[in-house]
Coordinates of C-alpha atoms in Angstrom, one line a residue:
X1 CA 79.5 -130.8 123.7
X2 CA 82.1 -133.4 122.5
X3 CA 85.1 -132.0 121.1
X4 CA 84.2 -128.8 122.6
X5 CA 85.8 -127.6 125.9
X6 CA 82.5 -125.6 126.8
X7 CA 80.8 -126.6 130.1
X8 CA 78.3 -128.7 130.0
X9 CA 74.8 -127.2 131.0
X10 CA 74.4 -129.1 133.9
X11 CA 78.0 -128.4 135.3
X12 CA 76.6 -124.5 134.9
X13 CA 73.5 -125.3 137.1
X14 CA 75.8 -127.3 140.1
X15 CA 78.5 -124.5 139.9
X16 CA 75.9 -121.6 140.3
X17 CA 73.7 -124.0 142.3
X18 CA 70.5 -123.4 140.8
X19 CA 68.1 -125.1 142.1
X20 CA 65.2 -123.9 140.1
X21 CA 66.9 -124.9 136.9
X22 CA 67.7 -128.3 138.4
X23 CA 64.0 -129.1 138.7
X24 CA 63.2 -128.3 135.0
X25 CA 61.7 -131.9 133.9
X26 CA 64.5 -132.4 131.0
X27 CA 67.5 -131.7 133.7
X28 CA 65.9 -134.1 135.9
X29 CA 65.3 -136.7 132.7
X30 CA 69.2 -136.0 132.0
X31 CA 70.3 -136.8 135.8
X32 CA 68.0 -139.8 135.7
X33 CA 69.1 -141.6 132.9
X34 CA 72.5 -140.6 133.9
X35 CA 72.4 -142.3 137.3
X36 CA 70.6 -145.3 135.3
X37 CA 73.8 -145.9 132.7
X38 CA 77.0 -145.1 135.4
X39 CA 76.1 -143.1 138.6
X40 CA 74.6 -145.9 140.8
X41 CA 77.3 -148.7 139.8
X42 CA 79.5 -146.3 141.0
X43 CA 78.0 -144.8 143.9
X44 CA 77.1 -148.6 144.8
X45 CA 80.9 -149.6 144.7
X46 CA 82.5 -146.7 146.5
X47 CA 80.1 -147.3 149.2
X48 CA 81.5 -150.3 149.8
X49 CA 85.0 -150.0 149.5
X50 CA 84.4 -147.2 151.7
X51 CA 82.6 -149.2 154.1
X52 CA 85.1 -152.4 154.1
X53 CA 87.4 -149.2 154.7
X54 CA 85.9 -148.0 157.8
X55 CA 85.1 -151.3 159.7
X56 CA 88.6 -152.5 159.2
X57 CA 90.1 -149.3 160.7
X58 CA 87.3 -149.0 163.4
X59 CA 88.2 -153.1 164.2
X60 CA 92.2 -152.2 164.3
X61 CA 91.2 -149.1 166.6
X62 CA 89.2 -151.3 169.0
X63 CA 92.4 -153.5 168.8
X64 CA 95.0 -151.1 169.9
X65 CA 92.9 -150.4 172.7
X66 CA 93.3 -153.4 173.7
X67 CA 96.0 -154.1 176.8
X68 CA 98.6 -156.0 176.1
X69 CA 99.4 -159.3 177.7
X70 CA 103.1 -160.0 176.1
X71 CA 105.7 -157.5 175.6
X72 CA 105.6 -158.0 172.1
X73 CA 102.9 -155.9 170.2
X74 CA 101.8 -159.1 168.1
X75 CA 101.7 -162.9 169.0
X76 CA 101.1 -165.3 166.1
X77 CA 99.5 -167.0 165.2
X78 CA 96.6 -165.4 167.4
X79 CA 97.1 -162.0 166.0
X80 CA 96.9 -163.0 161.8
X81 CA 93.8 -161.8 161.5
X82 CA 95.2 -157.9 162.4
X83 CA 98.2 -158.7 159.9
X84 CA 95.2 -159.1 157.0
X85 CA 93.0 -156.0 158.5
X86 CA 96.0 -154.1 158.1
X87 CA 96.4 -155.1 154.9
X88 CA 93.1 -154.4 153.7
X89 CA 93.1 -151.3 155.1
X90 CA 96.4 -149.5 154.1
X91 CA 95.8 -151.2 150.7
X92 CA 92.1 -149.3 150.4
X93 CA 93.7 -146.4 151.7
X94 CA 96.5 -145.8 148.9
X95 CA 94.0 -146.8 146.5
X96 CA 91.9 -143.5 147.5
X97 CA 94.9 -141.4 147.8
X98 CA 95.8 -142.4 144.2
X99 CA 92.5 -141.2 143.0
X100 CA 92.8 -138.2 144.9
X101 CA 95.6 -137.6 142.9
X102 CA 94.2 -138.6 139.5
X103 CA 91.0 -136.3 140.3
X104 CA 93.4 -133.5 141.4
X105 CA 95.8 -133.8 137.7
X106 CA 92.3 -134.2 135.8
X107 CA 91.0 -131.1 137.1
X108 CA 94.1 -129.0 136.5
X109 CA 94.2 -130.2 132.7
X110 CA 90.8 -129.5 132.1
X111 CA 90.9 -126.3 133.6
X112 CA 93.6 -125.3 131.4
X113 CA 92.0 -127.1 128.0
X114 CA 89.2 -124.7 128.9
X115 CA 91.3 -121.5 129.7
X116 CA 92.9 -121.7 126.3
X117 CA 89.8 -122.6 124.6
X118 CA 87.7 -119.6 126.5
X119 CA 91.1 -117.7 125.6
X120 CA 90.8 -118.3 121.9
X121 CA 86.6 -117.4 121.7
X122 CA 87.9 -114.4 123.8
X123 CA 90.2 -113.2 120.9
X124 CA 88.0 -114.6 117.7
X125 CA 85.3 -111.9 119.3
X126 CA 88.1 -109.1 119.6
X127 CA 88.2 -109.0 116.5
X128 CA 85.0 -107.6 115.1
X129 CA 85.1 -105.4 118.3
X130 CA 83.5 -101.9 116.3
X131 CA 85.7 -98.6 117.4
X132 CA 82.0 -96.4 117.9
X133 CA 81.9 -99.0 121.4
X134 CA 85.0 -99.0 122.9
X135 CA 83.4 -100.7 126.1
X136 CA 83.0 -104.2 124.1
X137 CA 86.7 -104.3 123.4
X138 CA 87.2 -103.6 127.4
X139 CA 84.4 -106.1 128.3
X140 CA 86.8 -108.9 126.1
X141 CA 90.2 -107.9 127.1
X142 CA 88.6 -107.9 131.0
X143 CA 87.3 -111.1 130.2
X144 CA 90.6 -112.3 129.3
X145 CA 92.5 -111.1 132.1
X146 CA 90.3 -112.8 134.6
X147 CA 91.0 -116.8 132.9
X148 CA 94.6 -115.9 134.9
X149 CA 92.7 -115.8 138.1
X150 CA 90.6 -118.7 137.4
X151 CA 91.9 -122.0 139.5
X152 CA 91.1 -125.6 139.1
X153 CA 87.6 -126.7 141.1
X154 CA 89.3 -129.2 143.2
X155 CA 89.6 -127.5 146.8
X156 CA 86.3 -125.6 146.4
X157 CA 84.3 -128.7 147.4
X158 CA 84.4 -129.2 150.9
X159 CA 84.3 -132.8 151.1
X160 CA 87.8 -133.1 148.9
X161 CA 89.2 -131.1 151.9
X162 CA 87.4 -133.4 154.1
X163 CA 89.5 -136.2 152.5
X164 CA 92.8 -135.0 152.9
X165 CA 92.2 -134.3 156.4
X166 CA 91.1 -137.7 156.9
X167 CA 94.2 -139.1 155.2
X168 CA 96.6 -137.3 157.0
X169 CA 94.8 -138.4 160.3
X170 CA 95.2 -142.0 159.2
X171 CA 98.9 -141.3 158.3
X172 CA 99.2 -140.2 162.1
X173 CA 97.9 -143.3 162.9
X174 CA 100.1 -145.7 161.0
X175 CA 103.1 -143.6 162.4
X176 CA 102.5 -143.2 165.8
X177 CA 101.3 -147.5 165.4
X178 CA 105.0 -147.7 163.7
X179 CA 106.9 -145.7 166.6
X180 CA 104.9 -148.0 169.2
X181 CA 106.0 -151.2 167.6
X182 CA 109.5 -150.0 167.2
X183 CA 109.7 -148.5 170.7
X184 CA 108.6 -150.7 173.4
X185 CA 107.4 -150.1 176.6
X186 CA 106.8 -146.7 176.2
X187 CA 103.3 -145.9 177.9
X188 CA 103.3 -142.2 175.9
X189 CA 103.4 -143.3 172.5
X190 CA 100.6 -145.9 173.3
X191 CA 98.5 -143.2 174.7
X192 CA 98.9 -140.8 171.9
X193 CA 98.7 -143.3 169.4
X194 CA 95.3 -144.7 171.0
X195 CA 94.0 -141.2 171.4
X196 CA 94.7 -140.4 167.8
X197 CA 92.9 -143.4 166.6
X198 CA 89.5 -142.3 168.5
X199 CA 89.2 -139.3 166.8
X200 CA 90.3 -141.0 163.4
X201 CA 87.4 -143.0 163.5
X202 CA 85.0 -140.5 164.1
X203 CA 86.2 -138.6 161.5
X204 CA 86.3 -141.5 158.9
X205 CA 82.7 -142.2 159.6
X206 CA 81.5 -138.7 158.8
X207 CA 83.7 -139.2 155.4
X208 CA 80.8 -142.0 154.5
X209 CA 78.6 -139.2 153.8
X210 CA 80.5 -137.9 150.9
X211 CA 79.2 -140.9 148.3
X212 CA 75.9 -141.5 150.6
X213 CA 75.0 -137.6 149.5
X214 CA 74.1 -139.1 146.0
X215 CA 71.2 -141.0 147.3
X216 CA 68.0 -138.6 147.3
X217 CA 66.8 -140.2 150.4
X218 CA 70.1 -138.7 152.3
X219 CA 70.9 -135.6 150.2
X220 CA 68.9 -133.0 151.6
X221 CA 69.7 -134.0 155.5
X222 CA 73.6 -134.2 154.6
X223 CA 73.3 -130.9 152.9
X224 CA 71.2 -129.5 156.0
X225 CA 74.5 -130.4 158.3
X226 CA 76.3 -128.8 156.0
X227 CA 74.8 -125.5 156.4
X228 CA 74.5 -126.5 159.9
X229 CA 78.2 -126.0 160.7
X230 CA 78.3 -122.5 159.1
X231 CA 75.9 -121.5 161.8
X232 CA 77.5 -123.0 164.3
X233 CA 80.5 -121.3 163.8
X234 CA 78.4 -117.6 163.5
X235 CA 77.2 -118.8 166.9
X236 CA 80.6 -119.6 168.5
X237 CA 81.7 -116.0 167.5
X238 CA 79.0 -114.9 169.6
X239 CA 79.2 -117.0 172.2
X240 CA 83.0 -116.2 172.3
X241 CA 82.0 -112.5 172.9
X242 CA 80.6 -113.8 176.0
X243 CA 82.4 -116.6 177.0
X244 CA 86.1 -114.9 177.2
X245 CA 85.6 -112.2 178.9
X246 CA 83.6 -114.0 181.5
X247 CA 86.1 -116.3 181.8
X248 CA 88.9 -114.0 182.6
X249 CA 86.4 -112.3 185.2
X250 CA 86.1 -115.7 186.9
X251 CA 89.9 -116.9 186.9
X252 CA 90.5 -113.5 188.6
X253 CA 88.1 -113.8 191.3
X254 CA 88.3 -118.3 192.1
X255 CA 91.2 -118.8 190.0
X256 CA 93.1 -120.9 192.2
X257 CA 90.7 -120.5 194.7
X258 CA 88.1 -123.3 194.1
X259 CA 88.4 -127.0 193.7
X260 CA 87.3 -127.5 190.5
X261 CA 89.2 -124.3 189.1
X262 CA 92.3 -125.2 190.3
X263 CA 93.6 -124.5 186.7
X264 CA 92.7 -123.0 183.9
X265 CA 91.2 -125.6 181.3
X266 CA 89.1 -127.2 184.5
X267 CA 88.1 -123.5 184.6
X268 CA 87.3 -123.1 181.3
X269 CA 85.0 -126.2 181.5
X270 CA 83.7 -125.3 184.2
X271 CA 82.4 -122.1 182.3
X272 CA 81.4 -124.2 179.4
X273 CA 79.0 -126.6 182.5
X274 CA 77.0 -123.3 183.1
X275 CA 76.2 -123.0 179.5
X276 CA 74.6 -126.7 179.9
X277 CA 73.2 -125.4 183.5
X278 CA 75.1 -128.1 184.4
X279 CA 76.5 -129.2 188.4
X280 CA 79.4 -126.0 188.1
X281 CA 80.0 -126.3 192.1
X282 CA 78.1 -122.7 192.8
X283 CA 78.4 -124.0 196.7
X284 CA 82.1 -123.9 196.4
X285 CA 82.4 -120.2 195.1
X286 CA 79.9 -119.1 196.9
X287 CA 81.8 -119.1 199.9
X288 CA 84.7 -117.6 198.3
X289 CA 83.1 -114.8 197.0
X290 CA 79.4 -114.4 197.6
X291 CA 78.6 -111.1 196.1
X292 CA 80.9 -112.0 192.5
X293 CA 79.5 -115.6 192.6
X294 CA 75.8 -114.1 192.3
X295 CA 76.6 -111.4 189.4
X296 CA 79.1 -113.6 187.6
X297 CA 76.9 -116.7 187.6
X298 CA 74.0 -115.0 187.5
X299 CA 74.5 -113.0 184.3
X300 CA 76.6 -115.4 182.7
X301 CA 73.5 -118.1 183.1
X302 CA 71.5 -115.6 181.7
X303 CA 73.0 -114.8 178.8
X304 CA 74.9 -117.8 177.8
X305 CA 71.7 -120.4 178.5
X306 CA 68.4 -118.1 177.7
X307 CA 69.7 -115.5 175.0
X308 CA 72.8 -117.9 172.9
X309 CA 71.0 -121.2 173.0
X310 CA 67.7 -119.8 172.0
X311 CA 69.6 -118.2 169.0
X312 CA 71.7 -121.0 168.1
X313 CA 68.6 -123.0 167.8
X314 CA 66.6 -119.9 165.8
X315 CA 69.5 -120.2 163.3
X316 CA 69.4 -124.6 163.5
X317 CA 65.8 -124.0 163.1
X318 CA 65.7 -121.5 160.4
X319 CA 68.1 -123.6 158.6
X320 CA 66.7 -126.5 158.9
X321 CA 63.1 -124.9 156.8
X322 CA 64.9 -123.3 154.2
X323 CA 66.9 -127.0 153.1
X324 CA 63.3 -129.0 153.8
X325 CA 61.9 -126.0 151.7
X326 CA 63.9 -126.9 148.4
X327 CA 64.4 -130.5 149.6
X328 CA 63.8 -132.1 146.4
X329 CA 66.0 -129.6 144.5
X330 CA 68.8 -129.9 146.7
X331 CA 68.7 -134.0 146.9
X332 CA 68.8 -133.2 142.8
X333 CA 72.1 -130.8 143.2
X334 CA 73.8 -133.1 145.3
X335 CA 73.2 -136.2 142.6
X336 CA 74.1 -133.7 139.9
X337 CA 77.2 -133.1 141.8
X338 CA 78.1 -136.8 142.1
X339 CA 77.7 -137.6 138.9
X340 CA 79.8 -135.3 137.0
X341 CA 82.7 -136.4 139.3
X342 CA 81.9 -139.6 138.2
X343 CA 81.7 -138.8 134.6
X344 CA 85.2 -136.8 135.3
X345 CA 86.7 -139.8 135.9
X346 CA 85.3 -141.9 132.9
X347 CA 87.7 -143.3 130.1
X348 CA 88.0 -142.1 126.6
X349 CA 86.3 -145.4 125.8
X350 CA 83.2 -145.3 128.6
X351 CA 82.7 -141.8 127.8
X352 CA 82.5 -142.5 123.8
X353 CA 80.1 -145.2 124.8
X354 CA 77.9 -143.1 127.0
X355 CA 77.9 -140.0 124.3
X356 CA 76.7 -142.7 121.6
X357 CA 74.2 -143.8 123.7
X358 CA 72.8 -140.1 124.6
X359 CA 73.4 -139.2 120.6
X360 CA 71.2 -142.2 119.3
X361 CA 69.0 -143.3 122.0
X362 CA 68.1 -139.7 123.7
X363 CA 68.3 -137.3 120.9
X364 CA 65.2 -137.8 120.9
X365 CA 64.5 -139.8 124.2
X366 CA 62.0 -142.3 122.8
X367 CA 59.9 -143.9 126.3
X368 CA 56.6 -145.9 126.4
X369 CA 53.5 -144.7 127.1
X370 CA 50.1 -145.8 128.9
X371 CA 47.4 -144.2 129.9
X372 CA 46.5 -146.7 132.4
X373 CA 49.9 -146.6 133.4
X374 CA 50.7 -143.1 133.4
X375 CA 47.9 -141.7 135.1
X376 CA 48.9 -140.1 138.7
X377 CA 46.6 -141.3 141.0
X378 CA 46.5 -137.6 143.6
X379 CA 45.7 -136.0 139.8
X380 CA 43.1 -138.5 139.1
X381 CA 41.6 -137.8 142.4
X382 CA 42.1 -133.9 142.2
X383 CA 40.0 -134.0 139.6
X384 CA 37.1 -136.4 140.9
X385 CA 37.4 -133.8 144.4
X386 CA 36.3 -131.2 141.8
X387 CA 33.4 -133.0 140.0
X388 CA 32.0 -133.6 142.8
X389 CA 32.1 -129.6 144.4
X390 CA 31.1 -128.8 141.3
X391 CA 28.2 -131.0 141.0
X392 CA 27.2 -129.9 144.7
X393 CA 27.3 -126.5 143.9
X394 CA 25.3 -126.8 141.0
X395 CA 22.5 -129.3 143.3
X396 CA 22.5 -125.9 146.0
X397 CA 22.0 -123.5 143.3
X398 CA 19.1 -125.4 141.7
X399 CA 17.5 -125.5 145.4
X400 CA 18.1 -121.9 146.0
X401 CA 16.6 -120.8 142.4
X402 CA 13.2 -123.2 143.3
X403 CA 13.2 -121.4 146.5
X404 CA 13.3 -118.5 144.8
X405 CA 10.9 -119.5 142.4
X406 CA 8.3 -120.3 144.8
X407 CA 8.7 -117.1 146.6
X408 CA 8.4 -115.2 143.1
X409 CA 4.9 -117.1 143.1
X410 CA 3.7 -116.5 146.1
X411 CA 4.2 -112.5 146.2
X412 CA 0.7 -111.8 143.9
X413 CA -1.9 -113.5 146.0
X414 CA -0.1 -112.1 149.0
X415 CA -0.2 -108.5 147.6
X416 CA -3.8 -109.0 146.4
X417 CA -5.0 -110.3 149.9
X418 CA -3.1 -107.2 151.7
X419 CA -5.0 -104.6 149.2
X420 CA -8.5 -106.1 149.8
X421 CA -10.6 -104.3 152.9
X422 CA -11.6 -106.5 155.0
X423 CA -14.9 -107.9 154.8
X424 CA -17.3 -108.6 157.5
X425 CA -18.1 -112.1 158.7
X426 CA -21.6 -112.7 157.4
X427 CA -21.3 -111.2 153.4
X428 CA -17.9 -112.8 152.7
X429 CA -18.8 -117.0 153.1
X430 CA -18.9 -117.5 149.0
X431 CA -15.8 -115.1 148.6
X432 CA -13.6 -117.1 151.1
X433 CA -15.2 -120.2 149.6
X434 CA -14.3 -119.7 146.0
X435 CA -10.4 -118.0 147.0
X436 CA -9.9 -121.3 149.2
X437 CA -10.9 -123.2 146.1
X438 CA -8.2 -121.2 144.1
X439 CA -5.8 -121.5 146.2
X440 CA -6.3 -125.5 146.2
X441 CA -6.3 -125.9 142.4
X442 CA -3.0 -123.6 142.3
X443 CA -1.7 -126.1 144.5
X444 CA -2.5 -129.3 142.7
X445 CA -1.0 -127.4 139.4
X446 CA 2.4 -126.9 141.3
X447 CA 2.1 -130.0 142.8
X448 CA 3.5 -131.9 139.9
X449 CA 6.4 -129.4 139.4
X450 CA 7.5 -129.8 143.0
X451 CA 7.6 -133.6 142.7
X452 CA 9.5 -133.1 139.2
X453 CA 12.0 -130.9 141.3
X454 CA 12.1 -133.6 144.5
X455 CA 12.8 -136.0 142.4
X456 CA 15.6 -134.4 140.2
X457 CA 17.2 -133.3 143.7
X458 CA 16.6 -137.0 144.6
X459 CA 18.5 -138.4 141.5
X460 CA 21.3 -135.9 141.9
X461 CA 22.3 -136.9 145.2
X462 CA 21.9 -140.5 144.2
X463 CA 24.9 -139.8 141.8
X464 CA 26.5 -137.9 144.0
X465 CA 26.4 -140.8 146.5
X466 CA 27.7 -143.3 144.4
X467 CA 30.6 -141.1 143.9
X468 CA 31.8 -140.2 146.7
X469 CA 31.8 -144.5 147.6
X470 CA 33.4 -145.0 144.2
X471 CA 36.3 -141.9 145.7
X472 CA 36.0 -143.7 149.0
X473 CA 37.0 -147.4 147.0
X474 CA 39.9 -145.2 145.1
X475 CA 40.9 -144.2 148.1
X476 CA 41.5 -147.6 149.9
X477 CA 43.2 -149.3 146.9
X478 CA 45.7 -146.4 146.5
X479 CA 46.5 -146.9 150.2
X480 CA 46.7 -150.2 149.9
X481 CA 48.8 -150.3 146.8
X482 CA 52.9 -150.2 147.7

């Protein structure tokens, strides 16, 4: 696709999120050697800028928390080593926001390269538009009235809002730090500013998980909380359903009235305890209002604990099996995803480079093969699970067809013995002599041909034996093998 402004095939399978595509053995070839040449260098180096990031806000934050002994916010030469964190960390923190921009500007330009290049294929193909089907020349001019509507990627992906949120959290921080430094002994600015920090960090934590989704290992379970908060928020309109109206039933009847609903956001929480069947003081309204405390807390407990908790863990649960279902495939997307941002960002030169290397070296993709090497071991012992059934069921049907066999033999002297009459004791002494004597030399004929048949039983579960202690030795030295 170079010097075209067509999308590449893999940026059609992580915009549509296909994930049956993504498993197709070249796609994952292509995201392999991808991540080989430029996508773990990268990943690699954000993760630790981004973690140099983090532990010199979270060390700054556990700093401010700190109380102060002087009236002056720093004391040096004891407090360098905040001066250099500070540094560090509004220096990593404009270098992000700068390639938030660059990202942002990229995407926009290549958006509109591509409208005007899906403009231009629009109008080449209006042109040999036949009158006789008037809908093809709709389909084309439709087709071109929807590039107006088409926007730039940018804000689509979650984690890019995620980012800005972050930043303008941290730009809270270093304003509310500024007012406290300017204005002294002002115990309200210190508070806000401290409380802002604690949630700053928390977020900027959960902002790790952007590069760490890149790793397979992590993919899927970062994806799974990312379907996770859609059903929270389902659940929380449901739960609201419950939880208002209930609410305004209680502030009307121990509104005021009970300690621990002496306002309305200890009310509220209060509400939010019985969820959690949690200590909610039930003594306290109970002597207020007996008969309301019964039905409100009754049927709120009810509902609120049994019936939305068991369904908010359904959905969690639900969830959870369809992302471990296609957990491979999505640990594929989420690389997929990583590394086109990353090859977004690539120089003219880089990205010359890389297209030389897939041009020469992977058109075709040359590798080295070894049968020794190559062979996967559940495969290999697939197929030795199957020799062996296979040889057993051949050793039962060789039983069952002597058995058989010996039957089939058997039937003629039994019908011959049923049809004779029955002789009386003294006349019949040669007869039974001479049929005993038949019988005996019948015997010793078969004879041979049962030891034939014991012994080719014997053999065959000899081999079979040997192989189920040469599957038993496999066995081991695979588990034994890292």
């Amino acid at each position: 696709f170079q010097g075209s402004q067509a999308k590449s095939p893999l940026e059609m399978i992580v915009q549509n999120r296909q994930l049956d595509i993504i498993m197709h053995p070249v796609i994952q070839k292509l995201i392999e050697v991808k991540w080989k040449l430029f996508g773990r260098k990268y990943v690699a180096l954000m993760l630790t800028l981004n973690l140099i990031l983090i532990l010199s806000w979270t060390a700054l934050g556990i700093a401010s928390s700190l109380p102060r002994t002087e009236e002056v916010p720093y004391k040096f030469p004891e407090d360098c080593w905040r001066i250099v964190l500070i540094i560090i960390a509004l220096g990593l923190t404009l270098y992000q926001i700068l390639e938030e921009f660059k990202e942002i500007y990229q995407a926009k330009k290549r958006m509109k390269r591509w409208k005007e290049w899906r403009k231009k294929e629009l109008e080449k193909d209006l042109k040999y538009c036949h009158p006789m089907w008037p809908e093809e020349k709709e389909y084309l001019q439709k087709g071109i009235e929807d590039l107006h509507k088409v926007n730039s990627g940018y804000f689509r992906d979650f984690w890019n809002i995620f980012d800005w949120i972050v930043y303008f959290l941290l730009l809270a921080v270093s304003v509310t730090h500024i007012a406290d430094v300017t204005i002294q002994n002002n115990t309200a600015i210190h508070t806000n500013h401290v409380r802002i920090f604690a949630v700053t960090i928390i977020f900027l934590w959960l902002r790790l998980m952007k590069h760490a989704r890149a790793i397979r290992l992590l993919g899927p379970f970062i994806v799974m909380l990312e379907k996770i908060m859609v059903d929270v928020v389902k659940f929380l309109f449901l739960y609201g359903e419950f939880y208002i109206p209930y609410a305004c039933a209680f502030w009307i009847i121990f509104g005021g009235k009970v300690a621990n609903m002496a306002s309305v956001d200890q009310m509220l929480f209060v509400i939010f305890r019985i969820t959690l069947v949690d200590d909610y003081g039930f003594s306290d309204m109970y002597n207020t209002d007996a008969v309301m405390a019964y039905i409100l807390c009754g049927t709120f407990l009810g509902i609120s604990s049994i019936l939305c908790i068991n369904l908010l863990i359904a959905l969690l649960a639900d969830t959870f099996q369809r992302v471990y279902d296609n957990a491979t495939a999505n640990a594929a997307m989420q690389q997929a995803s990583t590394l086109l941002q990353i090859e977004d960002g690539l120089g003219k030169k880089q990205r010359s480079k890389y297209n030389k290397h897939f041009q020469d070296d992977c058109s075709p993709l040359t590798l080295f093969y070894d049968d020794d090497l190559t062979v996967n071991q559940e495969d290999e012992l697939k197929k030795v699970t199957i020799q062996i059934k296979e040889e057993i069921d051949e050793l039962i049907e060789m039983v069952r067809k002597n058995k058989v066999r010996q039957q089939l033999a058997d039937m003629p002297d039994r019908k011959a013995h049923v049809g004779e009459p029955k002789p009386s004791p003294k006349k019949t002494n040669h007869k039974t002599v001479a049929r005993t004597e038949a019988q005996q030399l019948k015997i010793l004929t078969m004879l041979p041909m049962l030891i034939a048949s014991q012994e080719e039983q014997r053999e065959t579960l000899i081999q079979i034996t040997n192989k189920l202690l040469a599957l038993e030795k496999f066995i081991l030295e695979s588990d034994k093998s890292p």
